[in-house]
Coordinates of C-alpha atoms (C1' of nucleotides) in Angstrom, one line a residue:
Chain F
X248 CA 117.2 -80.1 38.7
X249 CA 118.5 -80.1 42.6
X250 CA 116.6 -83.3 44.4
X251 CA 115.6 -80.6 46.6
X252 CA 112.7 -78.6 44.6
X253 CA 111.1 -82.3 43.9
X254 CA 107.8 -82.5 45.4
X255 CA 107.4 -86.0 47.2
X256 CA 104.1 -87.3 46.9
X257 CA 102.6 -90.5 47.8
X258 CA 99.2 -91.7 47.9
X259 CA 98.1 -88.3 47.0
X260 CA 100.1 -86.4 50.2
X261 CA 103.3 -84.6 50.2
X262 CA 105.8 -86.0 52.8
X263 CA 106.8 -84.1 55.5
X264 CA 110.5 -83.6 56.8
X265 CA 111.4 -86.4 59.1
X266 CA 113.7 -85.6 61.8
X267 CA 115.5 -86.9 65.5
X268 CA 117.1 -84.8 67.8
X269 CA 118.6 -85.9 71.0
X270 CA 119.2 -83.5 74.2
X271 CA 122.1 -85.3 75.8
X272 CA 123.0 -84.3 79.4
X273 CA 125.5 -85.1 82.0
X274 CA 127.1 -83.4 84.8
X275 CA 130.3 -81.5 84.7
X276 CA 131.5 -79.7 87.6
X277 CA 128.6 -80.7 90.1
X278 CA 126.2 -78.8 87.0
X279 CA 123.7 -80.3 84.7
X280 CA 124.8 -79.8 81.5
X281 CA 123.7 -80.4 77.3
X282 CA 125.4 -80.6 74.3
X283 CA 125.1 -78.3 71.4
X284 CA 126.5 -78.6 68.1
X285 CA 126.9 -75.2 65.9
X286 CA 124.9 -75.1 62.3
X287 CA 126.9 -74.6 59.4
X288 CA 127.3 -71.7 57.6
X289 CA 126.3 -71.4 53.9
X290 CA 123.5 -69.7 52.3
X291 CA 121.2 -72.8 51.8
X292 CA 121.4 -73.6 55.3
X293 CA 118.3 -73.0 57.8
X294 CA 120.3 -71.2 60.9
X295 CA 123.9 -71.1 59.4
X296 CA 125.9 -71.1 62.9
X297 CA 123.6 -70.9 65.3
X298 CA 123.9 -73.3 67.9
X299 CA 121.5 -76.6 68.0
X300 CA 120.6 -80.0 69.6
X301 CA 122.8 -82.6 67.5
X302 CA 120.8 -84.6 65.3
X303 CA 119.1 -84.8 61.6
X304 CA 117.0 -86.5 58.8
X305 CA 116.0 -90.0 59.3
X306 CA 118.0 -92.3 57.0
X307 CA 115.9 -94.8 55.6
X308 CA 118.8 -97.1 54.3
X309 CA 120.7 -96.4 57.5
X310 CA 118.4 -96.4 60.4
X311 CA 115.9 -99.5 61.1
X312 CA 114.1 -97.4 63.5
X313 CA 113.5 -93.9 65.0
X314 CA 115.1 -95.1 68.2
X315 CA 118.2 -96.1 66.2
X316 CA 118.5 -93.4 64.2
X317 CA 118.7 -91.3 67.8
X318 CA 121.5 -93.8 68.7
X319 CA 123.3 -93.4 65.7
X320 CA 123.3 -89.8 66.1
X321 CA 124.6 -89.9 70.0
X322 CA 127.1 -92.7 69.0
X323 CA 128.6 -90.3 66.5
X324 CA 128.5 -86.9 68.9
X325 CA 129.6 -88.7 71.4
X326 CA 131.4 -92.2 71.5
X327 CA 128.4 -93.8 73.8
X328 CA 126.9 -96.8 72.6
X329 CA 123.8 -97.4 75.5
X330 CA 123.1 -94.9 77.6
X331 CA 120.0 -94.1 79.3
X332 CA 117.9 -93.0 76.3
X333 CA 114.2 -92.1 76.3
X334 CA 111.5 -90.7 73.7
X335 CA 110.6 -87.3 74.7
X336 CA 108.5 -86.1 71.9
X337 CA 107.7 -85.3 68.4
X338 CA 107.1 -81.3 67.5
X339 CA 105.9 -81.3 63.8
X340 CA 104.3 -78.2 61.8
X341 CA 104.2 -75.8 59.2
X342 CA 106.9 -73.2 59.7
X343 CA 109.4 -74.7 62.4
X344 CA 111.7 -75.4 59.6
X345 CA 111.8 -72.9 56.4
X346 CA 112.7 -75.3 54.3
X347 CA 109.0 -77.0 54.5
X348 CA 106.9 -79.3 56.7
X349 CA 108.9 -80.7 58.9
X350 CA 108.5 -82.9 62.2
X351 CA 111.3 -84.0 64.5
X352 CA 111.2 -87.2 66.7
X353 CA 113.1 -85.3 69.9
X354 CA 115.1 -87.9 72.0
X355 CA 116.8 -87.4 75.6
X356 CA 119.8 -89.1 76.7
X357 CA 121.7 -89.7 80.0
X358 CA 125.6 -90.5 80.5
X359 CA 127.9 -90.5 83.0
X360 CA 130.9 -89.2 81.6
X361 CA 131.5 -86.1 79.7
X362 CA 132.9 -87.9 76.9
X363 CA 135.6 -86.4 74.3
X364 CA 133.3 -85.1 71.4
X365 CA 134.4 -87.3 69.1
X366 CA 132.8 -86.2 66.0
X367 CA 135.0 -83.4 64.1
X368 CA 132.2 -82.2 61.6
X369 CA 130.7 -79.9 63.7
X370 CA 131.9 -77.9 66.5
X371 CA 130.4 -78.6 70.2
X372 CA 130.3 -77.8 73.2
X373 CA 129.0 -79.2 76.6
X374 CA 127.1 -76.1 78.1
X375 CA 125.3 -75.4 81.5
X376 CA 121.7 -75.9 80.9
X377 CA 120.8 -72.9 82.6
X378 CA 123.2 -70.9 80.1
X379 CA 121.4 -73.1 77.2
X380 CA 118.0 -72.3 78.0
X381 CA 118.8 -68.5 77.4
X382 CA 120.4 -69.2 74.1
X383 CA 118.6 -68.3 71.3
X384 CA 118.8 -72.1 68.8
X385 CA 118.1 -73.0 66.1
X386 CA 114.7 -74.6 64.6
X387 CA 112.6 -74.8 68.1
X388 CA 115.6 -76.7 70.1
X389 CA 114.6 -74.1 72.7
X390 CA 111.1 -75.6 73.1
X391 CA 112.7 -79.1 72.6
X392 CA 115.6 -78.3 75.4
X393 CA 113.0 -76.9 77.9
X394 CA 111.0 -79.6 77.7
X395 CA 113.8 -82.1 78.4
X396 CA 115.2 -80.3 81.1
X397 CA 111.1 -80.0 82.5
X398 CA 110.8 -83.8 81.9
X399 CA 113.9 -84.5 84.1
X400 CA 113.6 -82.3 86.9
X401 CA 109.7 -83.9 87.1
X402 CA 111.0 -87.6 86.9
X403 CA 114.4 -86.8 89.3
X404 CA 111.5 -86.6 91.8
X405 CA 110.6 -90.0 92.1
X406 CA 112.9 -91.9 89.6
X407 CA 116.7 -93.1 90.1
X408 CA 117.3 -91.0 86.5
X409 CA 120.6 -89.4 87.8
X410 CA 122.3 -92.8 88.6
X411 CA 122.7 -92.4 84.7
X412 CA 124.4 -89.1 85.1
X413 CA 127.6 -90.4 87.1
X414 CA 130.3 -92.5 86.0
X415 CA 130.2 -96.0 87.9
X416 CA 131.1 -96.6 90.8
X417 CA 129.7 -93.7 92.4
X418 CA 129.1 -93.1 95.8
X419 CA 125.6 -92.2 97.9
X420 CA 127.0 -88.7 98.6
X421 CA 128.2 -87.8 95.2
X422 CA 124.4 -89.3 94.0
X423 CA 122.6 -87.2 96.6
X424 CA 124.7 -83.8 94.9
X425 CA 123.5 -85.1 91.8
X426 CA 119.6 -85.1 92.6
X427 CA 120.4 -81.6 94.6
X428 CA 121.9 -80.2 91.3
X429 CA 119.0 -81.4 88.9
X430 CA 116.5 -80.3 91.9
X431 CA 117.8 -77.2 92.5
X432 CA 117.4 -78.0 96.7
X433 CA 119.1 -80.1 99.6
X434 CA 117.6 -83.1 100.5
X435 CA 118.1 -85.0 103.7
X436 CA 121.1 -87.4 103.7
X437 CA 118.8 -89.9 106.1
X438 CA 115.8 -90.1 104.1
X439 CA 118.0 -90.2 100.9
X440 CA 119.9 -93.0 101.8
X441 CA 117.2 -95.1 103.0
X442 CA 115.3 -94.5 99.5
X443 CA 117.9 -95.2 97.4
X444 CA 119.1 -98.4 99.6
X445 CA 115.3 -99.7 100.0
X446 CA 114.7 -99.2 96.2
X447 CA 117.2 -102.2 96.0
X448 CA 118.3 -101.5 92.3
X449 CA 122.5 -100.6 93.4
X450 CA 124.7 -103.2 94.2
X451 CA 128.0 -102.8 96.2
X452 CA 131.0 -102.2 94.1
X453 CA 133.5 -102.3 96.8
X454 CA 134.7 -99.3 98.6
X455 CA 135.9 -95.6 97.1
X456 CA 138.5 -93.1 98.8
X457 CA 137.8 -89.7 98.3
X458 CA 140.1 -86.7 98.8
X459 CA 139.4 -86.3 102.5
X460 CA 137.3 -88.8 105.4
X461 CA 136.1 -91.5 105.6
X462 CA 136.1 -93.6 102.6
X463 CA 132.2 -93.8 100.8
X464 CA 130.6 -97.4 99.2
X465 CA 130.5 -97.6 95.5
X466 CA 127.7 -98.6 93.6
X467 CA 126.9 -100.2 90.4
X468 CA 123.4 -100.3 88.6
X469 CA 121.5 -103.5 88.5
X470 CA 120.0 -102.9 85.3
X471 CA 121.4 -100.4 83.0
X472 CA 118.0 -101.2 81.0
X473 CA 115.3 -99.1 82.6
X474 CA 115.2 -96.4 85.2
X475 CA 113.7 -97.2 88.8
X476 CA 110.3 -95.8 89.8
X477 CA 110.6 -95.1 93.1
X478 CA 106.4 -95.1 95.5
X479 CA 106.0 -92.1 96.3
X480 CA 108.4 -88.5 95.6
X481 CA 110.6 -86.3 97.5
X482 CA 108.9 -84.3 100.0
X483 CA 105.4 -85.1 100.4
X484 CA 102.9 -82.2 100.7
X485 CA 104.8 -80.0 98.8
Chain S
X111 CA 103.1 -93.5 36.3
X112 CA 101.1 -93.8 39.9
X113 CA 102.3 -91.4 42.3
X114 CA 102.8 -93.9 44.8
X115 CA 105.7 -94.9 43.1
X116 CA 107.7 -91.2 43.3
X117 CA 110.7 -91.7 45.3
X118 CA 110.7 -88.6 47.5
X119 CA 113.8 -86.9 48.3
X120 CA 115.0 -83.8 50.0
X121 CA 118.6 -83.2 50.6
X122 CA 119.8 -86.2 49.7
X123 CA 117.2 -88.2 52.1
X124 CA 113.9 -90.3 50.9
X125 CA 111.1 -89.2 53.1
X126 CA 109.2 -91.4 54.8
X127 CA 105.2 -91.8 55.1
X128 CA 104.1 -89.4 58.3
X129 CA 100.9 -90.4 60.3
X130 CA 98.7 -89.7 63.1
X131 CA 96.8 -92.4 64.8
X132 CA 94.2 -91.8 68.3
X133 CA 93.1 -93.8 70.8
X134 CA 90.2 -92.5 72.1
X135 CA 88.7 -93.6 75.2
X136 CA 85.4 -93.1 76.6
X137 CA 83.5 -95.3 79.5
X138 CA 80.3 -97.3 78.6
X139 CA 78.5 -99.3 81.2
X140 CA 81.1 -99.1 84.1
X141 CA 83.7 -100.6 80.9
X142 CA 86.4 -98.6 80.1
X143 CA 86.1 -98.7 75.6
X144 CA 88.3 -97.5 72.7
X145 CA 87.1 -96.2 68.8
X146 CA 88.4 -98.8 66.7
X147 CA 87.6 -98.1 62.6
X148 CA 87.8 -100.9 60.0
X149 CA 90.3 -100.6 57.4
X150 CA 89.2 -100.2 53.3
X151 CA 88.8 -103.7 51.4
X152 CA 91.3 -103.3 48.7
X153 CA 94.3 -105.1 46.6
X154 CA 96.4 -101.7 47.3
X155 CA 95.3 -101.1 51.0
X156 CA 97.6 -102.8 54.0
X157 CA 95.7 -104.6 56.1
X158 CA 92.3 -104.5 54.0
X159 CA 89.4 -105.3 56.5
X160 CA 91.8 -105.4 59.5
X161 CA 90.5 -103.5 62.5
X162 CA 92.8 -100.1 63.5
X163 CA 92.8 -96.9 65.4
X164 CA 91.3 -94.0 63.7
X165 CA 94.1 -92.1 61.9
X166 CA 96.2 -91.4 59.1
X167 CA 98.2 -89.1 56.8
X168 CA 99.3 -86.2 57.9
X169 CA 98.0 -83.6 55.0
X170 CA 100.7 -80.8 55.1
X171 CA 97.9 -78.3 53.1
X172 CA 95.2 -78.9 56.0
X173 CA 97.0 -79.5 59.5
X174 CA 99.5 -77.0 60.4
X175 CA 100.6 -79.4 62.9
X176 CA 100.9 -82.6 64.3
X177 CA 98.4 -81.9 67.1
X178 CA 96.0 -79.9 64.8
X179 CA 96.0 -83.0 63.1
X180 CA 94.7 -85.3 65.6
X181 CA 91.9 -82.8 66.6
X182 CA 90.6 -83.1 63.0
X183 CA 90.8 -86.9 62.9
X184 CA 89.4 -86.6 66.4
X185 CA 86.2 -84.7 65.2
X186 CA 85.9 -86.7 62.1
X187 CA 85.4 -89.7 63.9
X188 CA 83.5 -88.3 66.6
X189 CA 82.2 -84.9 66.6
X190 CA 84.1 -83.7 69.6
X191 CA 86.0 -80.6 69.3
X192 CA 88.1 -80.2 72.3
X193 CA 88.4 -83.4 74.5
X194 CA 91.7 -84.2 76.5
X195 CA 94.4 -84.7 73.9
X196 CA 97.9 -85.6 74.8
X197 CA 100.9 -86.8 72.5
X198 CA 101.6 -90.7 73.3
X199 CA 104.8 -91.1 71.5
X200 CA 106.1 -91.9 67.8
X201 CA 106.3 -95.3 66.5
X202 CA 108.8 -95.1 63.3
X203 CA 110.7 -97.8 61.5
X204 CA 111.0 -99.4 58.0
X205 CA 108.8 -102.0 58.8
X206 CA 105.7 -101.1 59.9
X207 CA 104.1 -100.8 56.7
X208 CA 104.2 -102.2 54.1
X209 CA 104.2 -99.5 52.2
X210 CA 107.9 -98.1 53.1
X211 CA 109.8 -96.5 55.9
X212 CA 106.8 -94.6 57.9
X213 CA 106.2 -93.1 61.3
X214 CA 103.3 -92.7 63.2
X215 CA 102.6 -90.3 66.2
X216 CA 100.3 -91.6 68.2
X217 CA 97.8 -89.3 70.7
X218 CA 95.5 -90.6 73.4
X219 CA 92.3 -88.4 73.7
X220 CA 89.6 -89.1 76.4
X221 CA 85.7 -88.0 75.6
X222 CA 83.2 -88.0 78.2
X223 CA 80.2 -89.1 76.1
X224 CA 80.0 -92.1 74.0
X225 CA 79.1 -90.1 71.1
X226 CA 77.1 -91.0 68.0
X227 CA 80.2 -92.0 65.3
X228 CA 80.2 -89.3 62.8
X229 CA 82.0 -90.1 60.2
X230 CA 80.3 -92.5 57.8
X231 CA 83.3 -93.6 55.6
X232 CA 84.7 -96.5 57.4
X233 CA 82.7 -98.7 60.0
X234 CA 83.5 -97.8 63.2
X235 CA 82.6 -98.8 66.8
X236 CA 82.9 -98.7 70.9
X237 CA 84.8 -101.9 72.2
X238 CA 86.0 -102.7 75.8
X239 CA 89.5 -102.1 76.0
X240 CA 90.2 -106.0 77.3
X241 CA 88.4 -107.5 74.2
X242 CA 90.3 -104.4 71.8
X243 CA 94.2 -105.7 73.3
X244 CA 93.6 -109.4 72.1
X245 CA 92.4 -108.3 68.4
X246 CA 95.0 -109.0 66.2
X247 CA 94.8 -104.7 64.8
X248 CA 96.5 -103.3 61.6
X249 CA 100.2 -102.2 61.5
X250 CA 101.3 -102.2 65.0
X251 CA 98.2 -100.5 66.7
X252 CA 98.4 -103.0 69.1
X253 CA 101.4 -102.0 70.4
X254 CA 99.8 -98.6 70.7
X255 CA 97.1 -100.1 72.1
X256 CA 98.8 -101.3 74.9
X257 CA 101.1 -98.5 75.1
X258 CA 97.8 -95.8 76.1
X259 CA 96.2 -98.0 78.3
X260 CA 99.4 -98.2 80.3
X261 CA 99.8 -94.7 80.3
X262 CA 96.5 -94.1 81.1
X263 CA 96.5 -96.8 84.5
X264 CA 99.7 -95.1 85.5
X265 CA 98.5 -91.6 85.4
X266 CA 95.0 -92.2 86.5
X267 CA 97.2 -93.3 90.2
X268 CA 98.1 -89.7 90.1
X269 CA 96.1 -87.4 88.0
X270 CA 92.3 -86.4 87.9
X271 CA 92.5 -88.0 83.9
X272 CA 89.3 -90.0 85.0
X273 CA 87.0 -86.4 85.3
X274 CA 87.8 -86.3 81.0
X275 CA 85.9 -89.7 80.8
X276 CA 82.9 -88.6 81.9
X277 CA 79.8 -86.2 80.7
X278 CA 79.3 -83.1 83.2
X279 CA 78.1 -82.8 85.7
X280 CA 79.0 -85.9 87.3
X281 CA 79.2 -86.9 90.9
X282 CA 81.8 -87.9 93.1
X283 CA 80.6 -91.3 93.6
X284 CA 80.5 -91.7 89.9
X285 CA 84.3 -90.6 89.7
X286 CA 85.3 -93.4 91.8
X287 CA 83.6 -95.9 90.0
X288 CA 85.7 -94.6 86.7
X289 CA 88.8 -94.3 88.6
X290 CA 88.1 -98.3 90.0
X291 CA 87.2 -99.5 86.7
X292 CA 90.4 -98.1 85.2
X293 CA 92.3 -99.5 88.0
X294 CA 90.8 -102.7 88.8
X295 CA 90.5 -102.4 92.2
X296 CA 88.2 -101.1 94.9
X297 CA 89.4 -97.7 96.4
X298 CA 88.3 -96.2 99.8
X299 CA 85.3 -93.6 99.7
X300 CA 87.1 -91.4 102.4
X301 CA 90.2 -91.2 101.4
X302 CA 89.1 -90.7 97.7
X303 CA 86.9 -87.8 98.5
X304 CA 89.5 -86.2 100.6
X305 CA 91.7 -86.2 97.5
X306 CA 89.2 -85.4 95.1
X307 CA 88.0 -82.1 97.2
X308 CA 91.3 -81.0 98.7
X309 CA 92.8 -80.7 94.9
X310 CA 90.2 -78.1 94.5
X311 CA 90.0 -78.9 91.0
X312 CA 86.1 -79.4 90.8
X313 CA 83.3 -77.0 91.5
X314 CA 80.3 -77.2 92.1
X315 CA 77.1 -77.7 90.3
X316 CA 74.1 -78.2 92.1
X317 CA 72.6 -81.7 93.3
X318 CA 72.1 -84.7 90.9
X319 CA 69.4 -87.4 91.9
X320 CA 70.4 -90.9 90.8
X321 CA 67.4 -93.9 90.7
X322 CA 67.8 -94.8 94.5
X323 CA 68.9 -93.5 97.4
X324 CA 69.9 -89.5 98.6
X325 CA 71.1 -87.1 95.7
X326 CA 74.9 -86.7 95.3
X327 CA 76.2 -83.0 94.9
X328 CA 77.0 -82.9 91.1
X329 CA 80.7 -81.3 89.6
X330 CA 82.3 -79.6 86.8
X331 CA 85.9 -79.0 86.1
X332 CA 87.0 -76.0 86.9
X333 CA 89.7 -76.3 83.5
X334 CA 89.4 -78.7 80.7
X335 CA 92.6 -77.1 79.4
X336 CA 95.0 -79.8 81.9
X337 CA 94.8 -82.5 83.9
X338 CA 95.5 -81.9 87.8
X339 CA 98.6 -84.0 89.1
X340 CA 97.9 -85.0 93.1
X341 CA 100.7 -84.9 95.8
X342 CA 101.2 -89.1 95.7
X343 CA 99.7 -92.2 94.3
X344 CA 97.3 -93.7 95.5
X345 CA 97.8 -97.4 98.0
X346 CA 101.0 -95.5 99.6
X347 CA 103.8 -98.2 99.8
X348 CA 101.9 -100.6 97.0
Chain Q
dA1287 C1' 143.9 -85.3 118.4
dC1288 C1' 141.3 -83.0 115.0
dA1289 C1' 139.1 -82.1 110.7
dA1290 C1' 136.4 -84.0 107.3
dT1291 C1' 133.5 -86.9 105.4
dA1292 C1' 130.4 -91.4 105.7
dG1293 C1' 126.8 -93.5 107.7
dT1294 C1' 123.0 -94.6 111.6
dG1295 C1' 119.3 -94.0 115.2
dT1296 C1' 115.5 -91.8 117.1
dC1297 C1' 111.7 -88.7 117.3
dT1298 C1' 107.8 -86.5 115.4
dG1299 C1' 104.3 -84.7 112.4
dT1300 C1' 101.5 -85.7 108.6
dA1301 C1' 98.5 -87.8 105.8
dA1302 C1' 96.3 -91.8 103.9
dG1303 C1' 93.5 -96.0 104.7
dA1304 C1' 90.1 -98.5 107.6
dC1305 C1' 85.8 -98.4 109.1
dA1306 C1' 81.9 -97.1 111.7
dG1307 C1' 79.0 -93.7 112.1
dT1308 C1' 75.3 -90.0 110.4
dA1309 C1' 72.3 -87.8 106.7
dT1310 C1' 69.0 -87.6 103.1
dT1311 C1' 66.3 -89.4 99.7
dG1312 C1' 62.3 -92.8 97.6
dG1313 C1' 58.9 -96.4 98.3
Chain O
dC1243 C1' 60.0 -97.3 108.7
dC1244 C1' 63.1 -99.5 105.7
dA1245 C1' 66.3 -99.8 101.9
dA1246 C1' 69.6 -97.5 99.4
dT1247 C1' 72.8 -94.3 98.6
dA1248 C1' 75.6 -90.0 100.0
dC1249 C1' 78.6 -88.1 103.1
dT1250 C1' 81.6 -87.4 107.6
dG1251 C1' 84.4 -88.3 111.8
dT1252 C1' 87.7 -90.8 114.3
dC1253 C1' 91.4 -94.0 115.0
dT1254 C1' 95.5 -96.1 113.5
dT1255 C1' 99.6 -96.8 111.2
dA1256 C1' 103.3 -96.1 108.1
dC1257 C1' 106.7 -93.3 106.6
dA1258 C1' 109.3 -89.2 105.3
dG1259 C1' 111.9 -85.4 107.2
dA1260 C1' 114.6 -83.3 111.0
dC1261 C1' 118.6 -83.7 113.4
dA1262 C1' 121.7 -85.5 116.5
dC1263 C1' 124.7 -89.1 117.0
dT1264 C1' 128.5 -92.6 115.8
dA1265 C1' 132.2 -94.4 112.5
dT1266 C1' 136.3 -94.3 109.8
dT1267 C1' 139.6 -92.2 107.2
dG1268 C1' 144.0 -88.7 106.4
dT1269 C1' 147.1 -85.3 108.4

DNA sequence: ACAATAGTGTCTGTAAGACAGTATTGG
DNA sequence: CCAATACTGTCTTACAGACACTATTGT
């Protein structure tokens, strides 16, 4: 008998599928980008080779906690060991997964550098997230990857999220393209700089040469911990 | 042999125990309150006697999803069908209960009438939120607790959350109070009604005389589906 | 010297808060 | 006519955006 077929039961309920997927993005080439991992092929598989957010069943021997189990799971996609990492969401029904009731525990993380993919199992691929969003993924990674990407662009307005898109040190200008990339609009190098500077959560890392000009400050986060909240968002009444 | 005792696998993984737990909010005498339940006396139950939210297995043949369940705990508890319900966040690890590896999904649900308790099971009642945070609660519903009052204070800066806490039609003057008791502080009646009316989020419904004093003009929601989000925060640079 | 990029100063419009005023009810 | 509550108007101020200006590098 495969472990499969056995119904789990405790306390008189059947247990559900427990999942955690993370939507891991950084910027490549001055564009937001997300990682996807292909499904493998075989004929018990749900989705053999479409594409996917990486992640998996909880492992109750192996992970103390859902928020560890999300870090295992980035740690083996990707080398990084403490990014910026945040709960989005859990989507749990019926008939997202065929092979029962299933819920995932959707996670989204932020680093700076594109990272080798380090883990051979599965192929993957950092892709545009406006190419991802018209892919057609597996399970309801769709749902899950729109909802990251919604969650972002919201907090990008009045958060210091994309200081954990860029390798450190970075500079104010290559920050400022960062937030215009996520925003999808220029923003006003005065009024940037004086938000990001009164904020108070960089420090000075000494300066960096570019290609051309002027050399730019570097910066460093304070805290790697927490994002910053900034008062108020980008452009008022609008 | 109990059933309790079935080790549950799929695919090689145990399962854990899946949950859904609510706070649910409502406003009694100017005091923002929570529904807390009383957990079973038993040798078998965790935290026999303890206080808790209302919540609990997810039943795979009755919810076809994770919020489907809350709705039904949500009516069993309190009769009310379609209040403001949004997904809190999951709480999942090995430890918290005692029972085995579970994970809980925890929704916050506001109701604008304090509502005869329904369900007859398990003793129930109405307490003010500061008295419900220093109760020691079952499993780690404190935690939650804590977690949807803070979500609520930060989104009631910004959001028109505190129109779900009270019965229709209610009057301006009794929005502010709900929006001062949430925050603790005093707002300004000018610049709250400016707010409140230029959102265009309310309509009208005819006057509502109070004990003393002229008659306010009384409003309804013009959706109950979503909350409206306002330009900025309240207290600008504060 | 010039191109290119980094960084600053100044003006202005907008919108929120403060607060004083007016309006409408009951006793 | 007074108390109590609802509602409005005006003034002020803070701050974000616009945009022009200065600063510092490489070629």
């Amino acid at each position: 008998m495969s472990n499969a077929r056995v119904v789990s039961t405790s306390l008189g309920f059947e247990r559900p599928l427990v999942t955690v997927d993370v939507v891991i993005f950084t910027v490549i080439d001055e564009q937001l980008c997300v990682l996807l991992v292909r499904r493998p092929d075989g004929e018990q598989e749900p989705f053999p080779g479409r594409w996917a957010l990486p992640g998996g069943f909880v492992d109750v021997n192996k992970d103390v906690s859902l928020q560890a189990c999300a870090e295992r799971k980035l740690m083996a996609k990707t080398g990084v060991a403490s990014p910026y990492l945040e709960q989005l969401g859990s989507w749990g029904d019926a008939k997202r997964d065929p092979r029962g009731w299933s819920c995932t525990h959707a996670y989204f993380a932020l680093i700076g550098q594109p990272a080798s993919i380090v883990d051979g199992d599965a192929p993957a691929e950092w892709l545009p997230c406006d190419l991802a969003v018209r892919r057609r993924l597996a399970f309801d990674h769709s749902s899950l990857l729109t909802a990251a990407i919604e969650r972002l662009r919201s907090k990008v307005e009045y958060t210091s999220l994309p200081a954990f898109l860029l390798p450190e040190p970075f500079t104010l200008p290559q920050l400022q393209r960062v937030y215009e990339v996520v925003l999808g609009r220029a923003l006003d190098k005065s009024a940037f700089r004086k938000r990001m500077l009164d904020a108070d959560y960089l420090e000075e890392a000494g300066p960096v040469t570019g290609d051309h000009g002027r050399p730019a400050m570097g910066y460093r986060l304070r805290e790697r911990e927490r994002a910053t909240v900034f008062p108020r968002g980008f452009k008022s009444g609008e």
